[in-house]
XYZ file of C-alpha atoms in Angstrom:
742
model
C -0.072 0.016 -0.268
C 2.830 2.649 0.715
C 3.782 2.512 -2.970
C 0.052 3.393 -4.162
C -0.131 6.129 -1.715
C 3.308 6.963 -2.817
C 2.175 7.813 -6.402
C -1.186 9.501 -5.236
C 0.910 12.321 -2.980
C 3.006 12.305 -6.151
C 0.653 12.815 -8.553
C -1.489 14.935 -6.597
C 1.374 17.529 -5.578
C 3.222 17.756 -9.103
C -0.132 18.139 -10.278
C -1.448 21.192 -8.434
C 2.331 22.687 -9.013
C 1.485 22.493 -12.736
C -2.052 24.077 -12.256
C -0.938 27.048 -10.071
C 1.961 27.762 -12.050
C 0.114 27.919 -14.989
C -2.386 30.137 -13.008
C 0.409 32.831 -11.997
C 1.224 32.994 -15.704
C -2.523 33.639 -16.467
C -2.411 36.559 -13.788
C 1.061 37.840 -15.576
C -0.135 36.944 -19.575
C -3.697 38.290 -19.372
C -5.175 40.665 -21.998
C -4.246 44.236 -20.634
C -7.739 46.259 -19.838
C -6.346 49.987 -20.587
C -6.815 52.782 -18.611
C -8.319 54.711 -21.879
C -9.315 53.726 -25.634
C -8.461 56.776 -27.597
C -8.750 58.303 -30.966
C -5.222 58.655 -32.641
C -6.196 61.572 -34.456
C -8.069 63.655 -32.291
C -6.913 62.314 -28.817
C -10.818 61.741 -28.245
C -11.814 59.277 -25.109
C -13.739 56.913 -26.513
C -13.805 54.275 -23.307
C -12.046 54.060 -19.948
C -10.791 51.123 -17.773
C -14.022 51.468 -15.548
C -16.074 51.471 -18.798
C -14.970 48.130 -19.498
C -14.745 46.843 -15.666
C -18.307 47.925 -15.160
C -19.574 46.581 -18.393
C -18.551 43.283 -17.659
C -20.754 43.575 -14.351
C -23.563 45.119 -16.148
C -22.989 41.701 -18.510
C -23.074 39.457 -15.324
C -25.907 41.617 -14.044
C -28.195 40.627 -17.301
C -27.125 36.749 -17.115
C -24.055 36.961 -18.368
C -22.699 33.526 -19.673
C -26.919 32.700 -19.794
C -27.334 35.016 -22.407
C -25.106 34.020 -25.391
C -21.112 33.758 -24.891
C -17.749 35.280 -24.653
C -15.018 33.368 -25.931
C -16.977 30.151 -26.436
C -18.135 30.488 -23.218
C -21.511 30.467 -22.389
C -25.107 29.739 -23.689
C -25.926 28.202 -27.089
C -29.410 30.329 -28.422
C -27.928 33.966 -28.613
C -24.764 34.216 -30.721
C -21.106 34.758 -28.904
C -21.340 38.082 -29.113
C -17.086 38.544 -29.304
C -16.991 36.430 -32.318
C -20.271 38.278 -33.887
C -19.002 41.525 -32.823
C -15.459 41.022 -34.728
C -17.259 39.644 -37.917
C -19.816 42.822 -37.920
C -16.812 45.174 -37.168
C -14.372 43.760 -40.313
C -17.771 44.293 -42.657
C -18.152 47.864 -41.529
C -14.868 48.595 -41.825
C -14.341 46.639 -45.322
C -17.486 48.422 -46.670
C -16.615 51.674 -45.751
C -13.229 51.146 -47.632
C -14.760 49.812 -50.485
C -17.767 52.392 -50.890
C -14.171 55.128 -50.173
C -12.285 53.573 -53.004
C -14.293 51.800 -55.200
C -17.877 53.057 -54.832
C -19.008 49.816 -54.153
C -19.520 47.358 -51.073
C -17.120 44.936 -50.105
C -18.727 41.839 -51.760
C -19.260 43.829 -55.435
C -15.697 43.885 -55.972
C -13.037 42.125 -57.885
C -10.680 39.204 -55.614
C -8.029 41.660 -56.352
C -9.356 44.761 -54.450
C -10.791 42.428 -51.840
C -7.930 40.874 -51.503
C -6.352 44.586 -50.976
C -9.024 45.703 -48.428
C -8.599 42.500 -46.323
C -4.594 43.027 -46.051
C -5.411 46.449 -44.977
C -8.367 45.083 -41.796
C -5.658 42.670 -41.096
C -3.043 45.115 -40.260
C -5.748 47.470 -38.365
C -6.859 45.194 -36.257
C -4.242 42.730 -35.480
C -1.526 45.361 -35.474
C -1.395 45.547 -31.291
C -1.758 49.599 -30.668
C -1.517 49.160 -26.741
C 0.921 51.816 -25.520
C 1.943 50.247 -21.812
C 3.829 53.250 -20.843
C 0.614 54.603 -20.435
C -1.737 52.160 -20.429
C -3.522 53.427 -23.485
C -5.210 51.814 -26.657
C -5.073 54.175 -29.660
C -7.686 53.103 -32.542
C -8.365 54.835 -35.763
C -11.057 57.092 -36.575
C -12.810 54.684 -38.910
C -12.166 52.052 -36.363
C -14.275 54.479 -33.764
C -17.092 55.008 -36.467
C -17.256 50.636 -36.931
C -17.242 50.737 -33.046
C -20.142 53.013 -33.000
C -22.051 51.199 -35.211
C -22.178 47.812 -33.535
C -22.432 49.587 -30.417
C -25.895 51.323 -31.779
C -26.956 47.597 -33.294
C -26.104 45.867 -29.869
C -28.020 48.639 -28.059
C -30.609 48.120 -29.617
C -30.697 44.192 -29.285
C -31.109 44.715 -25.250
C -33.419 47.691 -25.212
C -35.707 46.262 -27.410
C -35.654 42.336 -27.887
C -34.227 39.848 -29.922
C -36.916 37.473 -30.632
C -34.232 34.727 -32.568
C -31.677 35.473 -29.636
C -34.497 34.570 -26.824
C -33.313 38.008 -25.401
C -36.917 39.915 -24.134
C -37.920 43.500 -24.649
C -36.328 45.965 -22.425
C -33.258 43.509 -20.931
C -31.256 46.715 -20.609
C -32.611 50.285 -21.232
C -30.211 52.458 -19.077
C -28.129 54.250 -21.602
C -25.492 54.697 -19.473
C -25.053 50.800 -18.456
C -25.613 50.061 -22.740
C -22.687 52.503 -23.371
C -20.864 50.169 -20.460
C -21.977 46.726 -22.118
C -20.808 47.376 -25.045
C -17.454 49.193 -23.836
C -16.856 45.743 -22.413
C -18.107 43.709 -25.577
C -15.442 45.866 -27.923
C -12.364 44.689 -25.125
C -13.363 41.134 -25.112
C -13.314 41.591 -29.052
C -10.235 43.168 -29.021
C -8.600 40.635 -27.177
C -9.501 38.143 -29.676
C -8.273 40.103 -32.832
C -5.500 41.647 -31.571
C -2.149 39.790 -31.625
C 0.235 39.712 -28.527
C 3.420 41.941 -28.557
C 5.716 40.195 -30.057
C 3.492 36.806 -31.305
C 1.770 35.888 -34.192
C -1.473 35.364 -32.134
C -4.049 36.927 -30.460
C -4.138 36.841 -26.630
C -6.953 34.284 -27.240
C -4.586 32.166 -29.671
C -6.373 32.930 -32.706
C -9.704 32.245 -31.862
C -12.672 32.403 -32.895
C -12.136 31.512 -36.289
C -12.996 34.403 -38.667
C -11.301 34.282 -42.164
C -11.565 38.032 -42.559
C -8.812 39.069 -40.161
C -7.144 35.864 -40.555
C -7.752 34.477 -37.196
C -6.971 30.458 -37.988
C -5.861 27.984 -35.626
C -2.148 28.171 -34.632
C 0.685 25.591 -35.015
C 0.938 25.044 -31.339
C -2.832 23.921 -31.314
C -2.448 21.547 -33.689
C 0.906 20.227 -32.849
C -0.495 19.545 -28.439
C -3.742 18.066 -30.693
C -2.115 15.560 -32.320
C 0.783 14.877 -29.672
C -2.602 14.578 -26.995
C -3.871 11.757 -29.394
C -0.810 9.829 -29.561
C -0.143 10.049 -25.938
C -4.199 8.757 -25.401
C -3.463 5.946 -27.625
C -0.336 4.964 -25.758
C -1.720 5.225 -21.923
C -4.734 3.355 -23.262
C -2.212 0.430 -24.191
C -0.779 1.200 -20.889
C -3.583 0.759 -18.795
C -5.196 -1.986 -20.615
C -2.254 -3.901 -19.847
C -2.182 -2.666 -16.318
C -5.430 -3.811 -15.917
C -5.688 -7.126 -17.476
C -2.564 -8.397 -15.157
C -2.978 -7.073 -12.056
C -7.018 -6.119 -11.951
C -8.133 -8.334 -8.997
C -11.778 -9.216 -9.389
C -12.287 -8.658 -5.625
C -14.030 -11.477 -4.466
C -15.735 -11.526 -1.427
C -14.200 -13.108 0.975
C -17.038 -14.831 2.926
C -19.256 -15.733 0.575
C -22.343 -14.322 2.772
C -25.895 -16.353 1.615
C -27.379 -13.217 3.450
C -27.468 -9.596 3.213
C -25.134 -8.304 5.930
C -26.715 -5.447 5.717
C -30.010 -6.569 6.050
C -30.657 -6.096 9.790
C -28.051 -3.241 10.847
C -28.867 -1.186 12.883
C -30.486 2.643 11.756
C -29.960 5.942 13.927
C -31.748 8.854 14.002
C -29.172 11.284 12.281
C -30.149 8.923 9.124
C -33.720 8.995 9.695
C -33.525 12.817 9.504
C -31.544 12.554 6.477
C -34.673 11.358 4.433
C -36.460 14.519 3.803
C -33.886 15.335 1.027
C -34.814 13.106 -0.799
C -38.136 14.610 -0.771
C -36.738 18.016 -1.293
C -34.672 16.554 -4.160
C -37.126 14.855 -6.124
C -38.806 18.113 -6.528
C -35.668 20.070 -7.550
C -35.061 17.187 -10.209
C -38.704 17.654 -11.231
C -38.676 21.755 -11.235
C -35.050 21.135 -13.604
C -36.823 19.341 -15.717
C -39.793 21.724 -16.434
C -37.280 24.583 -16.538
C -35.090 22.416 -19.142
C -38.229 21.741 -21.240
C -39.227 25.679 -21.377
C -35.665 26.965 -22.003
C -35.510 24.178 -25.163
C -38.354 25.882 -25.916
C -37.058 29.455 -26.170
C -34.605 27.765 -29.020
C -37.617 27.461 -31.379
C -40.047 30.482 -30.622
C -37.770 32.314 -28.987
C -40.272 34.597 -26.489
C -42.623 32.517 -26.039
C -44.216 28.853 -24.679
C -46.444 27.538 -27.258
C -48.004 31.214 -27.711
C -47.887 32.618 -23.952
C -45.473 35.717 -23.891
C -43.511 33.787 -20.835
C -40.215 35.788 -21.302
C -42.068 38.817 -19.758
C -42.452 37.031 -16.325
C -39.149 34.562 -16.844
C -37.069 35.200 -19.641
C -34.787 32.650 -21.730
C -31.949 34.098 -19.557
C -33.658 33.370 -15.992
C -35.170 29.538 -16.987
C -31.774 28.883 -18.157
C -29.788 30.165 -14.723
C -32.407 28.324 -12.629
C -32.279 25.392 -15.222
C -27.798 24.465 -14.642
C -28.255 25.498 -11.292
C -30.825 23.335 -10.173
C -29.072 20.430 -11.620
C -25.670 21.483 -9.531
C -27.610 22.064 -6.357
C -29.897 18.850 -6.398
C -26.432 16.461 -7.352
C -24.402 18.203 -5.059
C -27.409 17.933 -2.299
C -27.570 14.113 -3.074
C -23.779 13.250 -2.847
C -23.793 15.475 0.500
C -27.033 14.031 1.708
C -25.465 10.244 0.739
C -22.194 11.261 3.141
C -24.459 12.074 6.137
C -26.337 9.261 6.003
C -23.167 6.784 5.571
C -21.713 8.706 8.505
C -23.144 6.561 11.307
C -23.036 3.639 9.957
C -18.984 4.042 8.843
C -18.432 4.889 12.486
C -21.072 2.665 14.230
C -22.150 5.035 16.734
C -24.765 8.481 16.589
C -22.152 11.690 16.603
C -23.302 13.931 19.492
C -25.814 17.097 17.796
C -25.830 14.607 14.731
C -29.742 15.365 13.889
C -29.003 18.756 14.713
C -26.522 19.344 12.262
C -28.574 17.177 9.579
C -32.238 19.545 10.123
C -29.990 22.660 10.142
C -28.518 21.768 6.838
C -31.868 21.141 5.613
C -32.978 23.824 6.332
C -30.076 26.262 5.271
C -30.333 24.375 1.749
C -33.964 25.285 1.236
C -32.692 28.997 2.290
C -29.784 29.146 -0.154
C -31.537 27.326 -3.436
C -34.621 29.890 -2.613
C -32.878 32.452 -2.097
C -30.547 32.643 -4.657
C -33.139 31.745 -6.983
C -35.085 35.053 -6.073
C -31.942 37.014 -6.035
C -30.671 35.978 -9.884
C -34.304 36.873 -11.060
C -34.243 40.089 -9.010
C -30.883 40.757 -10.731
C -32.083 39.931 -14.488
C -34.786 42.231 -13.763
C -32.565 44.881 -12.550
C -33.445 45.606 -9.167
C -29.999 45.906 -8.056
C -27.140 47.949 -8.523
C -24.069 46.541 -10.003
C -22.358 45.796 -6.509
C -25.546 44.788 -4.668
C -26.322 42.371 -7.663
C -22.493 40.806 -7.510
C -23.838 39.451 -3.713
C -26.872 38.898 -4.203
C -28.098 38.646 -7.350
C -26.678 37.205 -10.436
C -22.735 36.642 -10.958
C -23.149 36.083 -14.436
C -21.274 32.728 -14.860
C -21.900 29.455 -15.850
C -23.023 26.944 -12.798
C -22.104 29.686 -10.987
C -24.821 32.443 -10.961
C -25.831 32.739 -7.451
C -24.527 36.043 -6.129
C -21.170 36.016 -3.451
C -23.810 35.746 -0.492
C -25.302 32.932 -1.453
C -21.995 31.330 -2.294
C -20.071 31.896 0.424
C -23.312 30.109 3.167
C -23.266 27.501 0.637
C -18.982 27.449 1.684
C -20.562 27.353 5.439
C -22.563 24.876 5.050
C -19.669 22.477 3.253
C -17.319 23.249 6.364
C -20.164 22.261 8.599
C -20.748 18.695 6.691
C -17.259 18.060 6.197
C -17.071 18.245 9.686
C -19.933 16.081 10.202
C -18.792 13.338 7.897
C -15.311 13.386 8.600
C -15.833 12.892 12.037
C -17.209 9.593 11.630
C -14.723 8.517 9.679
C -11.716 9.618 11.470
C -13.382 7.828 14.688
C -13.971 4.844 12.255
C -9.586 4.990 10.747
C -8.911 5.224 14.897
C -9.805 1.628 14.989
C -6.667 0.486 12.655
C -8.859 -2.481 10.692
C -8.406 -3.355 6.881
C -10.802 -0.277 5.771
C -7.991 2.070 7.280
C -6.662 2.734 3.942
C -10.200 3.049 2.434
C -11.796 5.390 4.765
C -8.013 7.575 4.709
C -8.872 7.768 1.106
C -12.697 8.723 1.750
C -11.767 11.488 4.470
C -9.712 12.877 1.952
C -12.739 13.166 -0.199
C -14.528 14.949 2.543
C -11.762 17.038 3.268
C -11.273 18.363 -0.562
C -14.964 18.779 -0.864
C -15.653 20.768 1.881
C -12.482 23.019 1.200
C -12.376 23.482 -2.394
C -15.627 24.719 -2.745
C -14.325 28.404 -1.622
C -12.134 28.190 -4.833
C -15.126 29.995 -6.307
C -14.974 32.875 -3.750
C -10.822 33.708 -5.290
C -11.881 36.428 -7.742
C -13.405 39.824 -6.944
C -15.870 42.180 -8.803
C -14.189 43.726 -10.682
C -11.573 40.650 -11.297
C -10.354 40.071 -15.425
C -12.396 37.515 -17.050
C -9.175 35.163 -17.262
C -8.804 35.598 -13.810
C -12.489 34.493 -13.219
C -12.367 31.246 -15.595
C -9.343 29.908 -13.991
C -10.774 29.937 -10.598
C -14.418 29.066 -12.152
C -12.874 25.932 -13.255
C -11.137 25.100 -10.259
C -14.471 25.129 -9.121
C -17.057 23.626 -11.747
C -14.469 20.952 -13.058
C -11.725 20.256 -10.368
C -14.776 20.223 -7.461
C -17.115 18.733 -9.340
C -15.218 16.255 -11.991
C -12.327 15.733 -9.207
C -12.785 15.088 -5.391
C -16.625 14.295 -5.958
C -15.761 11.635 -8.149
C -12.817 9.979 -5.851
C -15.868 10.773 -2.979
C -18.174 8.918 -5.296
C -15.408 5.996 -6.383
C -14.619 5.743 -2.475
C -18.351 5.560 -1.384
C -19.476 2.790 -3.544
C -16.254 0.452 -2.750
C -17.394 1.427 0.974
C -21.170 -0.460 0.609
C -19.807 -2.907 -1.625
C -17.090 -4.045 1.169
C -19.536 -3.354 3.728
C -22.048 -5.779 1.691
C -19.248 -8.587 1.459
C -18.842 -8.413 -2.054
C -15.381 -7.312 -2.200
C -12.868 -7.194 0.457
C -12.173 -4.119 1.956
C -8.503 -4.318 1.843
C -9.505 -4.616 -2.697
C -11.258 -1.847 -2.386
C -8.896 0.523 -0.693
C -6.264 -0.572 -2.842
C -8.601 0.032 -5.803
C -9.983 3.305 -4.385
C -6.490 4.664 -3.929
C -5.281 3.193 -7.377
C -8.654 4.803 -9.157
C -8.262 8.503 -7.860
C -4.616 8.173 -9.052
C -5.355 7.419 -11.894
C -8.119 9.691 -12.572
C -6.600 12.839 -10.906
C -3.249 11.917 -13.098
C -5.052 13.622 -15.903
C -8.046 15.207 -14.578
C -6.404 18.258 -12.022
C -4.012 19.712 -14.657
C -6.915 18.641 -17.366
C -9.060 21.782 -16.131
C -6.838 23.572 -18.284
C -8.435 22.282 -21.192
C -11.021 24.603 -20.471
C -9.194 27.650 -20.997
C -7.177 26.827 -23.807
C -8.970 30.585 -25.741
C -10.003 32.345 -22.917
C -6.817 34.828 -22.936
C -4.862 32.433 -21.382
C -1.026 32.013 -22.471
C -0.020 29.271 -24.515
C 1.214 27.198 -21.928
C -2.616 26.147 -21.285
C -2.891 24.326 -24.280
C 0.077 22.504 -24.203
C -0.410 21.414 -20.209
C -4.096 21.066 -21.005
C -4.608 19.117 -24.062
C -1.278 16.578 -22.958
C -3.276 15.896 -19.880
C -6.775 15.928 -20.544
C -6.451 13.479 -23.108
C -5.214 11.268 -20.010
C -8.447 11.882 -18.309
C -10.588 9.813 -20.939
C -8.090 6.928 -20.071
C -9.565 5.078 -17.238
C -12.838 6.156 -19.009
C -12.068 3.560 -21.516
C -12.087 0.680 -19.099
C -15.641 1.111 -17.916
C -16.831 -1.691 -20.132
C -14.791 -4.001 -17.655
C -16.956 -2.107 -14.951
C -19.656 -2.652 -16.400
C -19.489 -6.409 -16.648
C -18.294 -6.457 -12.809
C -21.207 -4.740 -12.071
C -23.268 -6.846 -13.584
C -21.864 -10.138 -12.286
C -22.442 -8.209 -9.064
C -26.285 -8.799 -9.358
C -25.449 -12.640 -10.180
C -23.257 -13.453 -6.744
C -26.214 -14.057 -4.455
C -30.060 -13.805 -4.393
C -30.073 -11.659 -1.488
C -27.868 -9.021 -4.042
C -30.881 -9.174 -6.125
C -32.874 -6.709 -3.355
C -29.807 -3.667 -4.647
C -30.324 -4.685 -8.024
C -31.887 -0.348 -8.891
C -29.314 1.052 -7.519
C -26.474 -1.288 -8.948
C -28.242 -0.841 -12.193
C -27.943 2.825 -11.848
C -24.201 2.548 -10.989
C -23.846 0.570 -14.135
C -25.500 3.164 -16.364
C -23.167 5.340 -14.748
C -20.114 3.298 -15.855
C -21.942 3.500 -19.022
C -22.464 7.436 -19.488
C -18.594 7.914 -17.559
C -17.515 5.528 -20.815
C -19.403 7.559 -23.538
C -20.894 10.698 -22.375
C -17.207 12.178 -20.851
C -14.902 9.934 -22.713
C -16.073 9.872 -26.193
C -18.457 13.240 -26.336
C -15.675 14.934 -23.947
C -12.651 13.645 -26.030
C -15.151 14.996 -28.799
C -14.110 18.264 -27.896
C -11.250 18.154 -25.765
C -8.549 18.514 -28.278
C -7.578 22.259 -29.058
C -8.581 21.699 -32.678
C -11.657 20.393 -32.059
C -12.785 23.089 -29.388
C -10.907 25.909 -31.601
C -14.019 25.190 -34.105
C -16.702 23.279 -31.934
C -16.511 25.194 -28.359
C -19.701 26.602 -27.700
C -21.856 24.957 -30.225
C -24.451 21.991 -29.506
C -21.529 19.319 -29.265
C -20.060 20.855 -25.933
C -24.168 20.329 -25.143
C -24.178 17.005 -25.831
C -21.212 16.492 -23.589
C -22.556 18.727 -20.760
C -26.178 16.444 -20.648
C -24.381 13.038 -20.772
C -21.791 13.717 -18.570
C -23.486 16.205 -16.091
C -26.789 13.922 -16.071
C -25.549 10.848 -17.150
C -22.634 10.585 -14.897
C -23.402 12.267 -11.998
C -27.013 12.679 -11.911
C -27.719 8.778 -12.592
C -24.788 8.422 -9.502
C -27.245 10.872 -7.373
C -29.847 8.659 -8.473
C -27.899 5.162 -7.650
C -27.186 6.790 -3.966
C -30.567 7.906 -3.242
C -31.920 4.776 -3.739
C -28.968 3.006 -1.822
C -29.543 4.942 0.854
C -33.310 4.133 0.660
C -32.871 0.004 -0.139
C -30.201 0.037 3.627
C -33.142 1.713 5.120
C -36.585 0.496 4.067
C -37.702 -3.011 4.725
C -40.661 -3.274 2.426
C -40.381 -4.712 -1.357
C -39.875 -2.170 -4.096
C -42.394 -1.237 -7.042
C -39.967 -3.330 -9.352
C -42.159 -1.913 -12.429
C -42.057 2.098 -11.596
C -38.175 1.531 -11.497
C -37.654 -0.427 -14.413
C -39.772 2.516 -16.505
C -37.583 5.203 -14.401
C -34.445 3.723 -15.559
C -35.214 2.918 -19.194
C -36.816 6.442 -19.339
C -34.033 8.097 -18.050
C -31.583 6.225 -20.145
C -33.408 6.390 -23.602
C -35.011 9.340 -22.985
C -31.060 10.773 -23.001
C -29.541 8.804 -25.581
C -32.393 9.824 -27.709
C -32.364 13.442 -26.885
C -28.872 13.435 -28.016
C -28.801 11.691 -31.410
C -32.184 13.095 -32.764
C -31.258 16.616 -31.805
C -28.404 17.676 -30.010
C -25.423 16.144 -32.162
C -27.005 16.423 -35.640
C -27.322 20.226 -34.622
C -23.804 20.699 -33.446
C -22.386 18.586 -36.291
C -23.879 21.098 -38.764
C -22.648 23.591 -36.599
C -19.350 22.200 -36.649
C -19.235 22.290 -40.206
C -20.388 25.913 -40.805
C -17.895 26.923 -38.161
C -14.984 24.974 -40.013
C -15.977 26.198 -43.404
C -17.188 29.337 -43.351
C -16.395 30.976 -39.392
C -17.261 30.699 -35.825
C -19.740 33.671 -36.410
C -22.011 31.852 -38.935
C -22.096 28.818 -36.767
C -23.686 30.422 -33.995
C -26.082 33.082 -36.558
C -29.761 33.010 -36.217
C -29.918 32.544 -39.870
C -28.211 28.804 -39.344
C -30.332 28.126 -36.169
C -33.396 28.705 -37.427
C -32.785 27.365 -41.001
C -35.497 24.672 -41.411
C -33.294 21.655 -41.073
C -32.032 22.761 -37.595
C -35.587 23.300 -36.721
C -36.782 20.235 -37.460
C -33.840 18.734 -35.733
C -34.770 20.861 -32.572
C -38.473 19.587 -32.958
C -37.554 16.109 -32.616
C -35.689 16.489 -29.238
C -39.158 16.722 -27.974
C -39.672 12.552 -28.694
C -36.188 12.261 -26.359
C -37.290 14.674 -23.796
C -40.845 12.842 -23.070
C -39.305 10.090 -23.248
C -36.860 11.254 -20.346
C -39.395 13.415 -18.682
C -41.474 9.690 -17.955
C -38.377 8.324 -16.317
C -38.456 11.416 -14.581
C -41.453 11.148 -13.511
C -41.660 7.551 -12.363
C -38.044 8.410 -10.401
C -39.630 11.229 -8.756
C -42.609 9.448 -7.609
C -40.906 6.477 -6.827
C -38.544 8.228 -4.182
C -41.475 10.483 -2.459
C -43.501 7.449 -2.046
C -40.866 5.100 -0.482
C -39.556 8.305 1.540
C -42.620 8.866 3.091
C -42.872 5.262 3.718
C -39.765 4.839 5.373
C -39.818 8.291 7.142
C -43.087 6.383 9.314
C -41.081 3.238 9.450
C -40.760 2.198 13.169
C -36.672 0.808 14.168
C -35.170 -0.843 16.650
C -32.925 2.680 17.334
C -36.061 4.869 17.912
C-alpha cells in the first residue's frame, strides 16, 4: 500500500504545482485592460477602464453566460458576442473602405480588390496598438465609427429585445449601462483579434475562427492536439495491459448467503436525512420543467406555445435556474449520502448529528430559494451592480448565484465536512482493514469541503481570464475531481460492507483509481481555458493531460461487466438490483458521455472550432446527468434500500431507469448531436460567427432537428416522473417506519 499512497501523493502535489504555475502565468500575461481607449486622430477618449470593468458587471447582471457567450463560454441561442462583434466590425470596415475607394460594397469587388482591403483590415485590427507605458489603447477614427455602429446595433438588441436570440424586450434600457456593456464587448473582441506583443497570434490564440482577419488555428494548437491523441493511444495501451495483468476480481472474502446489511442498526440522523430525498426529487422535477421551457425558447424565441412567458421568466432566468438546480440537487444528493453513511461508518451516533442534519436541510432550502429569487431580481435590474454581485446574478455558468449565497453554501460545506469527517476519523482510529479505504474517503470529504472556496478567489472587478481560471477550479476540479473520488470510494465502501469485495481490495482499488483519475483530472482543468485569454502553456498542458482523463474511462466496459456480475453473485443481492443498475448506467455514460463525447471537444483543434456549439451541449448533458445525475439517483436508492424493509415497486423503477437512459440517448442522437455537427461544419468552412448565427439556427433543417428533441424529452420526462414519484412514496413510507433504534 505504501507504493500506491506514494504514487497518489506525488501525482496530486505535482499536478497542483503545474496548475498553479499556469495560474500565475494567466495573471501575468492576461489581455490588458487599458486605462483609456483613445482616437489617434483627435485624442478623444472613447472608453475608460472603469467603463470596461463596469460593462463586465452589467453583462453579468443581465445573465452573463446565460445570454449568449463570451470567448465561447456560455449559452447557445444568442450569438457569441465576441465572434459576432469581430465579424460585424470587419464587415463595416471593409464596406467603408470599399465605398471610399471603389464606390461599391465589399462583396461587389473583384478578388484583387478584396485581397487588398482584407490585407488593410488585418493590419488595422491585428496590430497591437496598446501603449504599455501609459496604458492607452489607440484606435483609428474609422475604427471608432465601426465601434459606434456596433454599439448602436447591440444597444437596440438589449433594449428592444430579439426574438431569435431569446432576449426579452427591455432586458437593459439604461443608456449608461448600455454604453458600458458595449465597452466590455469591444474589449473582448479586441483581445480576440489583436496579436499579443511580439507574437503572431492573438491574446485568445486566434480564437474565434474568422477568415476575414486571418484568425485561424495556431501551430501550437495543431501540434498539441496531435500529441494528445498519441498520448491517449499510448496510455490506453499501458493501462489496459496493467488492468489485465493486475486487476483483482474482488471476490467476497466470505461469500455470505444472506444480506450482511439487512438488519443493520439504524440511527436517528439517518432518518433525519430522508427528508432531503423528497426535496431533491422536487428539485429534479423543477429542473426538468425549466429545461423544457428553456429548450422551447430556442424554437419560439419569446414564447412558450404562444404564451409570452419571457415577460416574467426570460430565457436567461430559466436557463440559470435549470443549470443551477442541476448542481444543487446533484450536490445535495451526494452530501446527503455522506451524512447518511456517516454513522454506518463509525458505528455510533455522534453528538449533535441530528441537529446538524436538520440545520443543513434548512440552510439548503434557504440558499436554493434565496439565490433563485436574487437571480430573478438581478436579471430584472432591481439591484445596482455591487448588490447584484453579492445577492443577484454573478453571470457565470454553474456559478450564477450571488457571492453572499456562495459564501453561505461554503459554510454549509465546512459543516458537512466536519459532520462526516469526524465519523470517518473515529472509524480510522480502529486501525482495521478499512483504514486505507476510509483515509481515502476522508481526503475526498476534506477536499470537497475546502475546494469549494476556490470559487471565492476572484472579486467583483476581476478580469475574465482570472475569473475563468478559478471558475473551472470549482466546476471541473471540485465536481469532476474530488466528488468523483468521493463517489468511487463511497461505492467501494458500500460493496465492502456488503462483503461483495474485500475491504483491502476496495481500499487498494480506490486509491489506484483516484491516482489514475487525478493524474489527468487536475491539470486537465486547463482544457477549458485554451482560448480564454490564457498563455500557450494552457494549451500545451491542457491538451496533454485532458487526453489522460479519458484513459480510465475506456475501461468502464469492464466495470459494467463486473457490476452486472455482482447481481448474479447471490440471490439476496437482487435486493440492491436498481441501485446497482444505476451504477451500471453511470459506468456506461462515463465511457460515452465523459469519454467519447468529452474527447470529441477536448483536443485544441476540436475545441477551436466547436467550443460553445451544440457539441458542447452533448457532452454537458451526457456527462452531467448521465454520470453525476445517475450517480446521485443511485445514491438515493441505495440509502433508501438500506433504510427500508418493504418490497419495492419494480415496474416503477424499471420505467424510471429505461426512460431516463433511452430518453437521454434519443435527446442526443435525434437533436443535439446532429445540430452540433451542422454547426461544426459551418464553423470550419465559413467561420465561428456563422455557426452561432440565427440564420443557421433558424434554418428549416435545424428547426426540424430541434423539434425532434421533443421525442427524447418526453421519454426522459416519463423516466423522471416515475423516479421522483417512487422516491417520494418510498421516503414517506420509510419516515413512518418504526425501527429498533427508535
